[in-house]
Coordinates of C-alpha atoms in Angstrom, one line a residue:
A1 CA 2.0 -3.3 4.4
T2 CA -0.5 -1.9 6.1
V3 CA -3.8 -0.7 4.5
T4 CA -6.6 1.1 6.2
L5 CA -10.0 1.6 4.2
V6 CA -12.6 4.6 5.0
R7 CA -16.0 4.4 3.3
S8 CA -16.5 7.2 1.0
G9 CA -20.7 7.1 -0.1
N10 CA -20.2 4.5 -2.5
D11 CA -16.6 5.0 -2.7
V12 CA -13.7 2.7 -0.5
I13 CA -10.4 4.5 -0.2
A14 CA -7.4 2.3 -0.1
T15 CA -4.3 3.9 1.6
L16 CA -1.6 1.8 2.0
S17 CA 1.7 2.1 4.4
N18 CA 5.2 0.7 4.7
V19 CA 4.6 -1.0 0.8
A20 CA 8.1 -2.8 0.5
D21 CA 9.5 -1.6 -2.9
N22 CA 9.7 -4.1 -6.1
Q23 CA 6.4 -5.8 -5.2
R24 CA 3.3 -6.5 -6.1
L25 CA 0.3 -6.7 -4.0
K26 CA -3.7 -7.2 -4.6
L27 CA -6.3 -6.0 -2.3
T28 CA -9.6 -7.8 -2.2
L29 CA -12.6 -6.3 -0.9
G30 CA -15.9 -8.8 0.0
G31 CA -19.6 -7.8 -0.6
V32 CA -18.6 -5.2 -3.2
N33 CA -22.4 -4.1 -4.5
G34 CA -24.4 -6.8 -2.6
G35 CA -21.9 -9.7 -4.3
G36 CA -18.5 -11.6 -4.1
P37 CA -15.2 -9.5 -4.1
V38 CA -13.5 -8.2 -5.6
S39 CA -9.5 -7.6 -6.7
A40 CA -7.3 -5.5 -7.9
S41 CA -3.8 -6.5 -8.0
M42 CA -0.4 -3.8 -8.0
G43 CA 2.8 -3.4 -8.1
F44 CA 5.1 -0.6 -6.2
L45 CA 8.7 -0.4 -8.0
V46 CA 10.5 3.0 -7.2
G47 CA 11.6 5.1 -10.0
D48 CA 9.3 3.3 -12.4
V49 CA 7.6 6.5 -12.9
S50 CA 6.5 5.6 -16.8
R51 CA 4.5 2.8 -15.3
T52 CA 6.6 0.1 -17.7
G53 CA 7.2 -2.2 -15.0
A54 CA 11.1 -1.7 -15.1
V55 CA 13.3 1.1 -14.4
T56 CA 14.8 2.7 -18.1
A57 CA 16.5 6.5 -19.0
A58 CA 13.1 6.8 -20.0
D59 CA 12.6 7.0 -16.0
L60 CA 15.6 9.4 -15.7
S61 CA 14.6 12.2 -18.5
A62 CA 11.2 12.3 -17.2
I63 CA 12.5 13.0 -14.2
K64 CA 15.0 15.1 -15.5
A65 CA 12.1 17.1 -17.6
H66 CA 10.1 17.9 -14.6
I67 CA 12.7 19.6 -12.3
G68 CA 12.3 22.1 -11.0
L69 CA 8.4 22.0 -10.7
A70 CA 6.1 22.3 -8.6
V71 CA 5.0 18.9 -7.1
N72 CA 1.3 19.7 -6.8
S73 CA -0.8 17.3 -8.3
A74 CA -0.9 13.4 -8.2
D75 CA 0.7 13.4 -11.3
R76 CA 3.8 15.0 -10.4
A77 CA 4.1 13.9 -7.0
R78 CA 5.1 10.7 -8.5
F79 CA 8.2 12.0 -9.7
D80 CA 9.3 13.5 -6.0
L81 CA 10.5 9.8 -5.4
N82 CA 12.5 11.0 -2.0
A83 CA 8.6 13.0 -0.8
D84 CA 10.2 15.9 0.2
G85 CA 7.8 18.0 -1.7
S86 CA 10.7 19.7 -4.6
I87 CA 11.4 17.5 -7.6
T88 CA 15.4 17.5 -8.0
Q89 CA 18.4 16.2 -8.7
A90 CA 18.6 14.0 -5.9
D91 CA 15.1 12.5 -7.6
V92 CA 16.9 11.8 -10.6
N93 CA 20.2 10.2 -8.5
A94 CA 16.9 7.5 -6.3
A95 CA 16.2 6.3 -10.2
K96 CA 19.5 6.1 -11.7
A97 CA 20.4 3.5 -8.9
R98 CA 17.0 1.2 -9.6
A99 CA 18.4 1.5 -13.6
G100 CA 17.1 -1.9 -14.3
K101 CA 15.6 -2.7 -12.1
R102 CA 12.3 -4.5 -13.1
L103 CA 9.4 -5.6 -10.6
A104 CA 8.8 -8.6 -9.6
P105 CA 6.4 -11.3 -11.4

């Protein structure tokens, strides 16, 4: 993965790219508020729109329920698995292909 950090006032915005599917990452920043390092862990699993750590029938149903809706928010963007700007049957098919996958420990 590639990480780009941008400081914005009191915030640090971390943009991640080239993150492999079914991975857990830990981001650590040093010198936060003059103290020691602070860490945040996160997992990436394509198709897990319900954020349970697995691609299940509930994920497929959720994507189907959003077919045709505009991808106009970060919340809706999670249903656009192929990031083409539309929630379509192709996104459902992508999740179906991943059904049963679990996030690596």
